[in-house]
PDB file of C-alpha atoms in Angstrom:
ATOM      1  CA  MET A   1      61.928  56.621 114.210  1.00 55.00           C
ATOM      2  CA  THR A   2      63.148  57.499 110.717  1.00 68.00           C
ATOM      3  CA  GLY A   3      66.872  57.613 111.392  1.00 93.00           C
ATOM      4  CA  VAL A   4      67.610  54.045 110.274  1.00 98.00           C
ATOM      5  CA  ARG A   5      65.831  54.259 106.926  1.00 97.00           C
ATOM      6  CA  ASP A   6      67.872  52.773 104.069  1.00 97.00           C
ATOM      7  CA  ARG A   7      70.792  52.076 106.402  1.00 98.00           C
ATOM      8  CA  VAL A   8      72.311  48.596 106.268  1.00 98.00           C
ATOM      9  CA  ALA A   9      72.126  46.817 109.614  1.00 98.00           C
ATOM     10  CA  LEU A  10      73.753  43.560 110.674  1.00 98.00           C
ATOM     11  CA  VAL A  11      72.159  41.792 113.631  1.00 98.00           C
ATOM     12  CA  THR A  12      74.105  38.847 115.033  1.00 98.00           C
ATOM     13  CA  GLY A  13      72.651  36.062 117.140  1.00 97.00           C
ATOM     14  CA  ALA A  14      69.267  36.312 115.406  1.00 97.00           C
ATOM     15  CA  GLY A  15      68.501  32.604 115.065  1.00 96.00           C
ATOM     16  CA  SER A  16      65.906  32.228 117.809  1.00 96.00           C
ATOM     17  CA  PRO A  17      62.341  33.182 116.821  1.00 96.00           C
ATOM     18  CA  ASP A  18      61.666  34.600 120.292  1.00 95.00           C
ATOM     19  CA  GLY A  19      65.070  36.098 121.045  1.00 96.00           C
ATOM     20  CA  ILE A  20      66.354  39.650 121.319  1.00 97.00           C
ATOM     21  CA  GLY A  21      68.304  39.440 118.070  1.00 98.00           C
ATOM     22  CA  PHE A  22      65.366  38.504 115.880  1.00 98.00           C
ATOM     23  CA  ALA A  23      63.092  41.026 117.614  1.00 98.00           C
ATOM     24  CA  THR A  24      65.639  43.757 116.913  1.00 98.00           C
ATOM     25  CA  ALA A  25      66.011  42.718 113.283  1.00 98.00           C
ATOM     26  CA  ARG A  26      62.239  42.797 112.779  1.00 98.00           C
ATOM     27  CA  LEU A  27      61.958  46.260 114.330  1.00 98.00           C
ATOM     28  CA  LEU A  28      64.835  47.622 112.245  1.00 98.00           C
ATOM     29  CA  LEU A  29      63.212  46.308 109.082  1.00 97.00           C
ATOM     30  CA  ALA A  30      59.890  47.879 110.064  1.00 96.00           C
ATOM     31  CA  ALA A  31      61.694  51.186 110.588  1.00 96.00           C
ATOM     32  CA  GLY A  32      63.046  51.112 107.044  1.00 96.00           C
ATOM     33  CA  ALA A  33      66.512  49.625 107.427  1.00 98.00           C
ATOM     34  CA  LYS A  34      68.001  46.981 105.194  1.00 98.00           C
ATOM     35  CA  VAL A  35      68.690  44.074 107.508  1.00 98.00           C
ATOM     36  CA  ALA A  36      71.195  41.233 107.462  1.00 98.00           C
ATOM     37  CA  ILE A  37      70.887  38.510 110.075  1.00 98.00           C
ATOM     38  CA  THR A  38      73.195  35.717 111.126  1.00 98.00           C
ATOM     39  CA  SER A  39      73.434  32.814 113.561  1.00 97.00           C
ATOM     40  CA  THR A  40      75.566  29.710 113.842  1.00 96.00           C
ATOM     41  CA  THR A  41      73.037  27.359 112.229  1.00 96.00           C
ATOM     42  CA  SER A  42      70.861  27.165 109.128  1.00 96.00           C
ATOM     43  CA  ARG A  43      67.773  28.064 111.163  1.00 97.00           C
ATOM     44  CA  ILE A  44      68.689  31.652 110.275  1.00 98.00           C
ATOM     45  CA  PHE A  45      66.972  30.986 106.914  1.00 97.00           C
ATOM     46  CA  ASP A  46      63.740  30.310 108.806  1.00 97.00           C
ATOM     47  CA  ARG A  47      64.085  33.737 110.429  1.00 97.00           C
ATOM     48  CA  LEU A  48      64.700  35.242 106.978  1.00 97.00           C
ATOM     49  CA  GLU A  49      61.388  33.778 105.847  1.00 96.00           C
ATOM     50  CA  ASN A  50      59.704  35.091 109.007  1.00 96.00           C
ATOM     51  CA  LEU A  51      60.916  38.627 108.287  1.00 96.00           C
ATOM     52  CA  GLY A  52      59.089  38.625 104.979  1.00 91.00           C
ATOM     53  CA  GLY A  53      60.995  41.462 103.328  1.00 84.00           C
ATOM     54  CA  SER A  54      62.179  41.672  99.734  1.00 90.00           C
ATOM     55  CA  ALA A  55      65.486  40.368  98.397  1.00 90.00           C
ATOM     56  CA  ASP A  56      66.950  43.865  98.260  1.00 94.00           C
ATOM     57  CA  THR A  57      66.114  44.628 101.916  1.00 97.00           C
ATOM     58  CA  ILE A  58      66.922  41.427 103.818  1.00 98.00           C
ATOM     59  CA  PHE A  59      69.758  38.916 103.799  1.00 98.00           C
ATOM     60  CA  ALA A  60      70.724  35.912 105.911  1.00 98.00           C
ATOM     61  CA  LYS A  61      73.853  33.838 106.187  1.00 98.00           C
ATOM     62  CA  PRO A  62      74.985  31.391 108.888  1.00 98.00           C
ATOM     63  CA  ALA A  63      78.440  32.041 110.326  1.00 98.00           C
ATOM     64  CA  ASP A  64      80.628  31.058 113.242  1.00 97.00           C
ATOM     65  CA  LEU A  65      81.532  34.510 114.510  1.00 98.00           C
ATOM     66  CA  THR A  66      84.406  33.174 116.610  1.00 97.00           C
ATOM     67  CA  LYS A  67      86.278  32.592 113.325  1.00 98.00           C
ATOM     68  CA  ALA A  68      87.696  35.671 111.629  1.00 98.00           C
ATOM     69  CA  VAL A  69      87.497  34.191 108.135  1.00 98.00           C
ATOM     70  CA  GLU A  70      83.761  33.499 108.468  1.00 98.00           C
ATOM     71  CA  VAL A  71      83.147  37.007 109.771  1.00 98.00           C
ATOM     72  CA  GLU A  72      84.968  38.487 106.773  1.00 98.00           C
ATOM     73  CA  GLU A  73      83.006  36.275 104.378  1.00 98.00           C
ATOM     74  CA  LEU A  74      79.752  37.335 106.043  1.00 98.00           C
ATOM     75  CA  CYS A  75      80.521  41.048 105.737  1.00 98.00           C
ATOM     76  CA  LEU A  76      81.588  40.699 102.102  1.00 98.00           C
ATOM     77  CA  ALA A  77      78.361  38.871 101.306  1.00 98.00           C
ATOM     78  CA  ILE A  78      76.290  41.579 103.006  1.00 98.00           C
ATOM     79  CA  ALA A  79      78.118  44.331 101.130  1.00 98.00           C
ATOM     80  CA  SER A  80      77.521  42.537  97.841  1.00 98.00           C
ATOM     81  CA  ARG A  81      73.790  42.086  98.490  1.00 97.00           C
ATOM     82  CA  LEU A  82      72.715  45.119 100.554  1.00 98.00           C
ATOM     83  CA  GLY A  83      75.740  47.425 100.798  1.00 98.00           C
ATOM     84  CA  PRO A  84      78.342  48.059 103.498  1.00 98.00           C
ATOM     85  CA  VAL A  85      77.238  47.783 107.113  1.00 98.00           C
ATOM     86  CA  ASP A  86      76.163  51.092 108.699  1.00 98.00           C
ATOM     87  CA  ILE A  87      74.637  49.591 111.857  1.00 98.00           C
ATOM     88  CA  LEU A  88      76.040  46.674 113.842  1.00 98.00           C
ATOM     89  CA  ILE A  89      73.967  45.052 116.575  1.00 98.00           C
ATOM     90  CA  ASN A  90      76.348  42.708 118.414  1.00 98.00           C
ATOM     91  CA  ASN A  91      73.776  40.385 119.958  1.00 98.00           C
ATOM     92  CA  ALA A  92      75.485  36.994 119.557  1.00 96.00           C
ATOM     93  CA  GLY A  93      76.425  35.267 122.803  1.00 92.00           C
ATOM     94  CA  MET A  94      75.093  33.841 126.053  1.00 73.00           C
ATOM     95  CA  VAL A  95      74.067  30.461 124.607  1.00 64.00           C
ATOM     96  CA  GLN A  96      74.474  28.476 121.416  1.00 60.00           C
ATOM     97  CA  GLU A  97      71.841  26.056 120.185  1.00 54.00           C
ATOM     98  CA  SER A  98      74.369  23.250 119.721  1.00 56.00           C
ATOM     99  CA  ARG A  99      76.025  23.433 123.147  1.00 61.00           C
ATOM    100  CA  ASP A 100      74.829  23.481 126.743  1.00 68.00           C
ATOM    101  CA  GLU A 101      77.098  25.117 129.342  1.00 74.00           C
ATOM    102  CA  PRO A 102      75.542  24.866 132.833  1.00 82.00           C
ATOM    103  CA  PRO A 103      76.505  27.397 135.517  1.00 86.00           C
ATOM    104  CA  VAL A 104      79.699  26.484 137.359  1.00 93.00           C
ATOM    105  CA  GLN A 105      81.578  27.992 140.271  1.00 95.00           C
ATOM    106  CA  PHE A 106      84.771  29.777 139.237  1.00 96.00           C
ATOM    107  CA  ALA A 107      86.938  27.418 141.339  1.00 96.00           C
ATOM    108  CA  ASP A 108      85.610  24.479 139.311  1.00 95.00           C
ATOM    109  CA  MET A 109      85.800  26.079 135.885  1.00 95.00           C
ATOM    110  CA  THR A 110      87.984  24.517 133.219  1.00 96.00           C
ATOM    111  CA  ALA A 111      90.131  26.521 130.838  1.00 97.00           C
ATOM    112  CA  GLU A 112      88.026  25.129 127.985  1.00 96.00           C
ATOM    113  CA  SER A 113      84.793  26.476 129.485  1.00 95.00           C
ATOM    114  CA  TRP A 114      86.407  29.860 130.182  1.00 96.00           C
ATOM    115  CA  ASN A 115      87.712  30.179 126.636  1.00 97.00           C
ATOM    116  CA  TYR A 116      84.360  29.126 125.192  1.00 96.00           C
ATOM    117  CA  GLY A 117      82.470  31.705 127.273  1.00 96.00           C
ATOM    118  CA  ILE A 118      84.851  34.491 126.286  1.00 97.00           C
ATOM    119  CA  ASP A 119      84.739  33.444 122.642  1.00 97.00           C
ATOM    120  CA  ILE A 120      80.949  33.441 122.203  1.00 97.00           C
ATOM    121  CA  ASN A 121      80.298  36.562 124.300  1.00 97.00           C
ATOM    122  CA  LEU A 122      83.309  38.791 123.655  1.00 98.00           C
ATOM    123  CA  THR A 123      85.452  37.517 120.773  1.00 98.00           C
ATOM    124  CA  THR A 124      82.420  37.421 118.459  1.00 98.00           C
ATOM    125  CA  ALA A 125      81.818  41.117 119.121  1.00 98.00           C
ATOM    126  CA  PHE A 126      85.507  41.915 118.634  1.00 98.00           C
ATOM    127  CA  LEU A 127      85.680  40.187 115.260  1.00 98.00           C
ATOM    128  CA  THR A 128      82.449  41.621 113.839  1.00 98.00           C
ATOM    129  CA  THR A 129      83.249  45.127 115.032  1.00 98.00           C
ATOM    130  CA  ARG A 130      86.780  44.969 113.671  1.00 98.00           C
ATOM    131  CA  ALA A 131      85.369  43.890 110.310  1.00 98.00           C
ATOM    132  CA  VAL A 132      82.962  46.829 109.897  1.00 98.00           C
ATOM    133  CA  LEU A 133      84.506  49.703 111.863  1.00 98.00           C
ATOM    134  CA  PRO A 134      87.114  50.805 109.268  1.00 98.00           C
ATOM    135  CA  GLY A 135      84.365  51.181 106.664  1.00 98.00           C
ATOM    136  CA  MET A 136      82.204  53.181 109.057  1.00 98.00           C
ATOM    137  CA  ILE A 137      85.111  55.498 109.803  1.00 98.00           C
ATOM    138  CA  GLY A 138      85.864  55.867 106.091  1.00 98.00           C
ATOM    139  CA  ARG A 139      82.238  56.784 105.308  1.00 98.00           C
ATOM    140  CA  ASN A 140      82.010  59.024 108.382  1.00 98.00           C
ATOM    141  CA  TYR A 141      78.940  57.238 109.711  1.00 98.00           C
ATOM    142  CA  GLY A 142      78.229  54.257 111.921  1.00 98.00           C
ATOM    143  CA  ARG A 143      76.224  52.916 114.829  1.00 98.00           C
ATOM    144  CA  ILE A 144      77.536  50.051 116.957  1.00 98.00           C
ATOM    145  CA  VAL A 145      75.425  48.495 119.708  1.00 98.00           C
ATOM    146  CA  PHE A 146      76.754  45.818 122.041  1.00 98.00           C
ATOM    147  CA  MET A 147      74.241  43.606 123.806  1.00 98.00           C
ATOM    148  CA  SER A 148      75.912  43.543 127.207  1.00 97.00           C
ATOM    149  CA  SER A 149      73.974  42.738 130.382  1.00 97.00           C
ATOM    150  CA  VAL A 150      73.369  43.974 133.894  1.00 97.00           C
ATOM    151  CA  THR A 151      75.324  40.855 134.913  1.00 96.00           C
ATOM    152  CA  GLY A 152      78.960  41.890 134.948  1.00 97.00           C
ATOM    153  CA  PRO A 153      78.776  45.668 134.458  1.00 97.00           C
ATOM    154  CA  VAL A 154      76.243  46.244 137.269  1.00 97.00           C
ATOM    155  CA  THR A 155      75.566  43.022 139.189  1.00 96.00           C
ATOM    156  CA  GLY A 156      76.958  39.533 139.684  1.00 95.00           C
ATOM    157  CA  ILE A 157      75.451  36.045 139.823  1.00 93.00           C
ATOM    158  CA  SER A 158      77.055  32.984 141.367  1.00 94.00           C
ATOM    159  CA  GLY A 159      78.116  30.535 138.681  1.00 94.00           C
ATOM    160  CA  SER A 160      78.352  33.176 135.937  1.00 94.00           C
ATOM    161  CA  SER A 161      81.933  34.388 136.273  1.00 96.00           C
ATOM    162  CA  VAL A 162      82.962  34.029 132.634  1.00 97.00           C
ATOM    163  CA  TYR A 163      79.679  35.501 131.369  1.00 96.00           C
ATOM    164  CA  SER A 164      80.056  38.417 133.789  1.00 97.00           C
ATOM    165  CA  ALA A 165      83.648  39.002 132.724  1.00 97.00           C
ATOM    166  CA  ALA A 166      82.758  38.962 129.039  1.00 98.00           C
ATOM    167  CA  LYS A 167      79.776  41.298 129.412  1.00 98.00           C
ATOM    168  CA  ALA A 168      81.828  43.714 131.512  1.00 98.00           C
ATOM    169  CA  GLY A 169      84.457  43.499 128.776  1.00 98.00           C
ATOM    170  CA  LEU A 170      81.866  44.671 126.255  1.00 98.00           C
ATOM    171  CA  LEU A 171      81.302  47.791 128.318  1.00 98.00           C
ATOM    172  CA  GLY A 172      85.034  48.504 128.409  1.00 98.00           C
ATOM    173  CA  LEU A 173      85.155  48.028 124.652  1.00 98.00           C
ATOM    174  CA  THR A 174      82.160  50.328 124.238  1.00 98.00           C
ATOM    175  CA  ARG A 175      83.830  53.190 126.073  1.00 98.00           C
ATOM    176  CA  THR A 176      87.161  52.880 124.317  1.00 98.00           C
ATOM    177  CA  LEU A 177      85.667  52.642 120.835  1.00 98.00           C
ATOM    178  CA  ALA A 178      83.360  55.581 121.539  1.00 98.00           C
ATOM    179  CA  ILE A 179      86.462  57.691 122.189  1.00 98.00           C
ATOM    180  CA  GLU A 180      88.412  56.359 119.222  1.00 98.00           C
ATOM    181  CA  ALA A 181      85.603  56.638 116.640  1.00 98.00           C
ATOM    182  CA  GLY A 182      83.564  59.574 117.927  1.00 98.00           C
ATOM    183  CA  ALA A 183      85.143  62.172 115.654  1.00 98.00           C
ATOM    184  CA  ASN A 184      84.091  60.071 112.657  1.00 98.00           C
ATOM    185  CA  ASN A 185      80.362  60.207 113.464  1.00 98.00           C
ATOM    186  CA  VAL A 186      80.435  56.642 114.764  1.00 98.00           C
ATOM    187  CA  THR A 187      78.623  56.082 118.054  1.00 98.00           C
ATOM    188  CA  VAL A 188      79.171  53.028 120.241  1.00 98.00           C
ATOM    189  CA  ASN A 189      76.819  52.035 123.041  1.00 98.00           C
ATOM    190  CA  SER A 190      75.804  49.021 125.109  1.00 98.00           C
ATOM    191  CA  ILE A 191      72.444  47.758 126.308  1.00 98.00           C
ATOM    192  CA  GLY A 192      72.206  46.016 129.678  1.00 98.00           C
ATOM    193  CA  PRO A 193      69.126  43.785 129.640  1.00 97.00           C
ATOM    194  CA  GLY A 194      67.826  42.435 132.920  1.00 97.00           C
ATOM    195  CA  TRP A 195      65.440  39.485 133.173  1.00 96.00           C
ATOM    196  CA  ILE A 196      64.101  39.114 129.630  1.00 96.00           C
ATOM    197  CA  GLU A 197      61.799  36.218 128.761  1.00 94.00           C
ATOM    198  CA  THR A 198      63.127  34.407 125.693  1.00 91.00           C
ATOM    199  CA  GLY A 199      63.077  30.827 124.483  1.00 82.00           C
ATOM    200  CA  SER A 200      66.194  30.078 126.511  1.00 81.00           C
ATOM    201  CA  SER A 201      64.867  31.498 129.809  1.00 87.00           C
ATOM    202  CA  SER A 202      64.718  29.104 132.741  1.00 87.00           C
ATOM    203  CA  GLU A 203      61.802  29.030 135.185  1.00 89.00           C
ATOM    204  CA  SER A 204      64.003  30.602 137.860  1.00 89.00           C
ATOM    205  CA  GLU A 205      64.764  33.501 135.528  1.00 89.00           C
ATOM    206  CA  ILE A 206      61.057  34.025 134.898  1.00 92.00           C
ATOM    207  CA  VAL A 207      60.461  34.050 138.650  1.00 92.00           C
ATOM    208  CA  ALA A 208      63.251  36.592 139.091  1.00 92.00           C
ATOM    209  CA  GLY A 209      61.564  38.786 136.515  1.00 93.00           C
ATOM    210  CA  ARG A 210      58.390  38.772 138.572  1.00 93.00           C
ATOM    211  CA  HIS A 211      60.321  40.345 141.446  1.00 93.00           C
ATOM    212  CA  THR A 212      61.260  43.477 139.502  1.00 95.00           C
ATOM    213  CA  PRO A 213      59.424  46.723 140.313  1.00 95.00           C
ATOM    214  CA  VAL A 214      57.531  46.303 137.036  1.00 96.00           C
ATOM    215  CA  GLY A 215      56.413  42.872 138.248  1.00 95.00           C
ATOM    216  CA  ARG A 216      57.282  40.813 135.173  1.00 95.00           C
ATOM    217  CA  PRO A 217      60.183  39.791 132.983  1.00 96.00           C
ATOM    218  CA  GLY A 218      60.899  41.999 129.991  1.00 97.00           C
ATOM    219  CA  LYS A 219      60.076  41.187 126.388  1.00 97.00           C
ATOM    220  CA  PRO A 220      62.580  40.944 123.532  1.00 97.00           C
ATOM    221  CA  ASP A 221      60.819  43.807 121.723  1.00 98.00           C
ATOM    222  CA  GLU A 222      61.438  46.051 124.730  1.00 98.00           C
ATOM    223  CA  ILE A 223      65.165  45.572 124.221  1.00 98.00           C
ATOM    224  CA  GLY A 224      64.815  45.812 120.457  1.00 98.00           C
ATOM    225  CA  HIS A 225      63.202  49.245 120.589  1.00 98.00           C
ATOM    226  CA  VAL A 226      66.156  50.563 122.603  1.00 98.00           C
ATOM    227  CA  ALA A 227      68.550  49.036 120.077  1.00 98.00           C
ATOM    228  CA  VAL A 228      66.710  50.707 117.185  1.00 98.00           C
ATOM    229  CA  PHE A 229      66.970  54.083 118.910  1.00 98.00           C
ATOM    230  CA  LEU A 230      70.696  53.669 119.554  1.00 98.00           C
ATOM    231  CA  ALA A 231      71.102  52.642 115.904  1.00 98.00           C
ATOM    232  CA  SER A 232      69.340  55.752 114.627  1.00 98.00           C
ATOM    233  CA  GLU A 233      70.551  59.116 113.423  1.00 97.00           C
ATOM    234  CA  GLU A 234      68.483  60.662 116.233  1.00 97.00           C
ATOM    235  CA  ALA A 235      70.897  59.132 118.787  1.00 97.00           C
ATOM    236  CA  SER A 236      73.864  60.983 117.274  1.00 97.00           C
ATOM    237  CA  TYR A 237      75.031  62.595 120.542  1.00 98.00           C
ATOM    238  CA  LEU A 238      74.710  59.479 122.697  1.00 98.00           C
ATOM    239  CA  THR A 239      77.879  57.388 122.833  1.00 98.00           C
ATOM    240  CA  GLY A 240      79.968  55.357 125.244  1.00 98.00           C
ATOM    241  CA  GLN A 241      76.979  54.534 127.443  1.00 98.00           C
ATOM    242  CA  LEU A 242      75.379  51.493 129.044  1.00 98.00           C
ATOM    243  CA  ILE A 243      71.587  51.715 128.829  1.00 98.00           C
ATOM    244  CA  VAL A 244      70.128  49.453 131.518  1.00 98.00           C
ATOM    245  CA  VAL A 245      66.742  47.952 130.586  1.00 98.00           C
ATOM    246  CA  ASP A 246      65.728  45.813 133.545  1.00 97.00           C
ATOM    247  CA  GLY A 247      62.308  46.891 134.802  1.00 97.00           C
ATOM    248  CA  GLY A 248      64.014  48.722 137.642  1.00 97.00           C
ATOM    249  CA  ASN A 249      65.495  45.541 139.108  1.00 96.00           C
ATOM    250  CA  THR A 250      68.929  46.969 139.895  1.00 96.00           C
ATOM    251  CA  ILE A 251      67.572  50.010 141.751  1.00 95.00           C
ATOM    252  CA  GLN A 252      65.884  47.935 144.431  1.00 94.00           C
ATOM    253  CA  GLU A 253      67.695  46.497 147.435  1.00 89.00           C
ATOM    254  CA  TYR A 254      65.036  44.018 148.553  1.00 87.00           C
ATOM    255  CA  LYS A 255      63.878  41.497 145.955  1.00 81.00           C
ATOM    256  CA  ALA A 256      62.274  38.660 147.960  1.00 75.00           C
ATOM    257  CA  ASP A 257      58.549  37.981 148.344  1.00 68.00           C
ATOM    258  CA  SER A 258      56.846  40.521 150.552  1.00 51.00           C
TER     259      SER A 258
END
């Protein structure tokens, strides 16, 4: 895949060493992109060291992406170091290292929990996309990838109403932006991961992954490779789509032990 070479990519939510964000950043760098990474904490500098690139090809800065001013500061810093963002991988969301939000039934959900879930999963993507999209349109090139989920757009899980709503919202945003920006050579797509084994996976999620047709949970790299393709010049005629990467889980009706 050569279609990301020398392009500037921003990958959000890249703080975990075994998460989808960091895997995607590593694969983009290997494919020749200049890569900026961010997360809410200073552990993002550990990931910068793990990437091992040169100062003119990698950049890291912590930021709270629910705050517009920090998003703007992040994008200005990236532009100053690497250049304006050509590729945006909106991976931030689901969980934050500093806060634990257990599943809760919708009838018991507080307004605070709802707002928090929408903020980390949907508002972050809104603010980062709003910050880079005008520049992409002006330069007549851009690739935007939202890390959605099968949960929300395709399936539902009890106790995950706000997560489902936010991830479905990303798909709606994907389709609208694909229409609005398509004439400017900006593509916008979503990835719908299924059961992917990361550092935040629970044992029950690992078990669920074993009940897919493939017989195992997915790996972060398996999502990252799809993200790199969607971020490439080769994917120029693919826009407004949800690419489900779930080991075939959503095509099967019966998922229990045989």
